[in-house]
């Protein structure tokens, strides 16, 4: 065909600037538009070419094609359009026929016989038709989605592109250019010489352009959080981003910040659930994107989205979530994965039966396009935003998801993954699929429970109950689940435990199940129901050990109600009197504890009875009860070493679940013992679990741990934290129990420390009222009388203070241990005053000095020192007060240390700047001698090296030991180094 020449060349108008951010298809497409303008101008001049626009789905190929058509029309070119579809890909020349619209006279595809006009083949006749159009006017041939065209049309376009040189024809063709799982067919450009084709890849929008688009659609004042979420969900893809913005404008017609701007509420959050995008344009766009990628890519994308979604199961934190995705393997954090050489892409390809090389390339491509991101902690690919992931999964049948998880579980098991990695998928399968499901879930629950991830363990057990299993195993699973729910769920595990009891058939198993259920009921404030459970077991006359177990457990449950406690111990005492042979060592120990708390025994008598019981023969079922009771009595009796040994035995040698009544008792006794020693820092570490995390709702309910934490915070100089902690407990609504008495005492200590003696007095008296209602007269549990007497003194109510102090002293004399006697004498001396008061406080100091009860010695020293100062003997008071200050500082008792400092100043002592304890308190001579001793030098060697008398060296070392809080020379290096690090 001849080249059209001599025709006037239309002027190419300057391109107008784009219509703005709302025109997503043309944003950041200047280079493509420049190329199209130049090629159109060249074609009008008589030299055509093929321009191929290759781009992933949704990046604006069609918008660019439309811009090319408008540009051609502006130049006077005739525009021929065609759009290939998958439906017409099986019809030869369907695309070319759509493009040229040949007349009937041209014939049909199979009319190329000698009798037909021109004796030419059908493709040639179509080409001649195109040439005829070009002879009349320059042409712009616009073909969209050529990758979907039928093979004959693709060959025709390729051959036609070779002939465009010298013709006023510009072919602009769009073609999908994205890495998919299924290998694509060769593109149009790859068989053409470079001179006849200009290929232009279209990239996703940059982040600045995407942000401009979002603010252009939603308003310039759109918050950064919304903009970032939209950009991530749209992944720089104009199709997805425009669809998302359409949905958001429909859901939030007044803008994302309208509520905040009007003062009607905070800025709403960007939806993360596709169900909240009511019009559904975004979901439809993602669905189109998936269909364009092909079934293989769709399967991999959905599998990836489902695996990611399965890692976000209900629970608190990642470490609590079963079935999570780890860095090199698709398993939960901390679980064994497939091993070296098996990464996530391998697993995903094997799971979807796709080519692993193609899967790896697909992941890399989608990360580059912004649709996927690697998790910063694990490196596992995730969809860039929850909306994107949700849209990928939208409409995928639940049955298909369950089948995927079943395949994933089987695959992980074959690969040797950890049991939790397998169980994480079984959670989402249909119950009863395979016989191994229940065992795998139970094994996973055991692993999670051992690791302290109770929420995950409970999740596995709940799912395991959906599987068929024998009656005995189901009862065990219900008990295990009840144990996990005991302290975490609103029901306290009671329904699980009740069902477990119903399933038990053997007497021993029924008793153990009843004890667990009864303990849960008692701790939920239902002691009557707990005892009813024990009674409903019926007569166990033929099983004396089981009968004693019921009696012993009932005694523990009765501590939660004063009337029940009195009735239980009355019956137990009567039986001990009439049938002493029936009373086991555990029951005998309970009677000793009851009499001790009632003020009927001395500590010496109680321990004299307890010690033989610990060595007496006892059934294994009852040994834990014996140990729990003996630990409490030993702690009361100022025998902390014995108490700690008993507690260690109970916790280490006898596996006790949290549902066992003694488990809590032993833990409480351990923290009681530490608090009695003044180890407040240890107490704070041990009780950290009762403190709510930042942002948590206030917790309700009193406990011994909570009470000790409050007191430890007060003594460590952190009353504000203690006040926040007690704010969540409403005593009027809390369940009545002995633990509530402890809480009331602790709250009284807190109120007294912050200058509210009247409020503290109310708490101490209420504690006493509840304690006396349980027949607890002795001050061994809480010294409420002494604490209340001190409040009366602060309020100037001397007679009331003296009455309470005298009563406390009488009970203290019965129990007769240094701790209760020293404390009672201290308060009685303060209430008595005068010379007699001085004698009483001096006696208190004498009783407590030399014991391991420094935490009680300090207030005695302060009280006696203050009395000496008031009596005009400040010189005698100062050594005592300095001793109190040093001891309090060594213990870390900030409140007592402050009281000692105040008392010292009242005695006329000068204010000290240097610390009294720790390495910072050492003098230069002490530090030099201590350093030599720490190196292993003997006192004689140090004396010779420093030219000091040996006695001087010994004196300095004695002072150093006291300041550092150590007793042996071998502890010097650690103490000195610790001080150096703290100073740094």
mmCIF file of N, CA, C and O in Angstrom, residues 11 13 24 104 139 356 488 619 675 692 733 756 875:
data_model
loop_
_atom_site.group_PDB
_atom_site.id
_atom_site.type_symbol
_atom_site.label_atom_id
_atom_site.label_comp_id
_atom_site.label_asym_id
_atom_site.label_seq_id
_atom_site.Cartn_x
_atom_site.Cartn_y
_atom_site.Cartn_z
ATOM 1 N N UNK A 11 -2.388 20.089 13.379
ATOM 2 C CA UNK A 11 -1.559 20.495 14.524
ATOM 3 C C UNK A 11 -1.921 19.653 15.743
ATOM 4 O O UNK A 11 -3.092 19.372 15.984
ATOM 5 N N UNK A 13 -2.558 19.426 19.345
ATOM 6 C CA UNK A 13 -2.834 20.373 20.429
ATOM 7 C C UNK A 13 -2.069 19.991 21.690
ATOM 8 O O UNK A 13 -1.809 18.833 21.936
ATOM 9 N N UNK A 24 -7.917 8.493 38.402
ATOM 10 C CA UNK A 24 -6.869 7.582 38.855
ATOM 11 C C UNK A 24 -6.081 7.008 37.698
ATOM 12 O O UNK A 24 -4.895 6.750 37.806
ATOM 13 N N UNK A 104 -20.526 -8.115 4.893
ATOM 14 C CA UNK A 104 -20.864 -9.486 4.498
ATOM 15 C C UNK A 104 -20.185 -9.867 3.175
ATOM 16 O O UNK A 104 -19.816 -11.005 2.950
ATOM 17 N N UNK A 139 -5.196 6.135 10.951
ATOM 18 C CA UNK A 139 -5.938 5.250 11.858
ATOM 19 C C UNK A 139 -5.231 5.125 13.201
ATOM 20 O O UNK A 139 -3.992 5.099 13.268
ATOM 21 N N UNK A 356 6.732 -24.686 42.908
ATOM 22 C CA UNK A 356 7.378 -23.873 43.952
ATOM 23 C C UNK A 356 8.152 -22.694 43.394
ATOM 24 O O UNK A 356 8.200 -21.635 44.027
ATOM 25 N N UNK A 488 -9.733 -17.758 84.372
ATOM 26 C CA UNK A 488 -9.743 -16.866 83.212
ATOM 27 C C UNK A 488 -11.134 -16.572 82.679
ATOM 28 O O UNK A 488 -11.348 -15.499 82.120
ATOM 29 N N UNK A 619 -2.194 -41.295 103.576
ATOM 30 C CA UNK A 619 -2.509 -41.665 102.198
ATOM 31 C C UNK A 619 -2.076 -40.547 101.250
ATOM 32 O O UNK A 619 -2.205 -39.360 101.575
ATOM 33 N N UNK A 675 6.742 -12.094 102.856
ATOM 34 C CA UNK A 675 6.349 -10.803 103.412
ATOM 35 C C UNK A 675 6.766 -10.684 104.869
ATOM 36 O O UNK A 675 7.192 -9.616 105.333
ATOM 37 N N UNK A 692 -3.109 -5.106 86.723
ATOM 38 C CA UNK A 692 -3.581 -4.992 85.337
ATOM 39 C C UNK A 692 -2.551 -4.319 84.463
ATOM 40 O O UNK A 692 -1.811 -3.438 84.902
ATOM 41 N N UNK A 733 -19.509 -5.532 96.897
ATOM 42 C CA UNK A 733 -19.962 -6.517 95.914
ATOM 43 C C UNK A 733 -19.090 -7.764 95.879
ATOM 44 O O UNK A 733 -19.481 -8.775 95.315
ATOM 45 N N UNK A 756 -4.856 8.926 105.978
ATOM 46 C CA UNK A 756 -6.299 8.772 106.176
ATOM 47 C C UNK A 756 -6.543 7.775 107.304
ATOM 48 O O UNK A 756 -7.012 6.654 107.072
ATOM 49 N N UNK A 875 19.770 11.830 122.972
ATOM 50 C CA UNK A 875 21.072 11.207 122.772
ATOM 51 C C UNK A 875 20.950 9.690 122.791
ATOM 52 O O UNK A 875 21.642 8.985 122.054
#
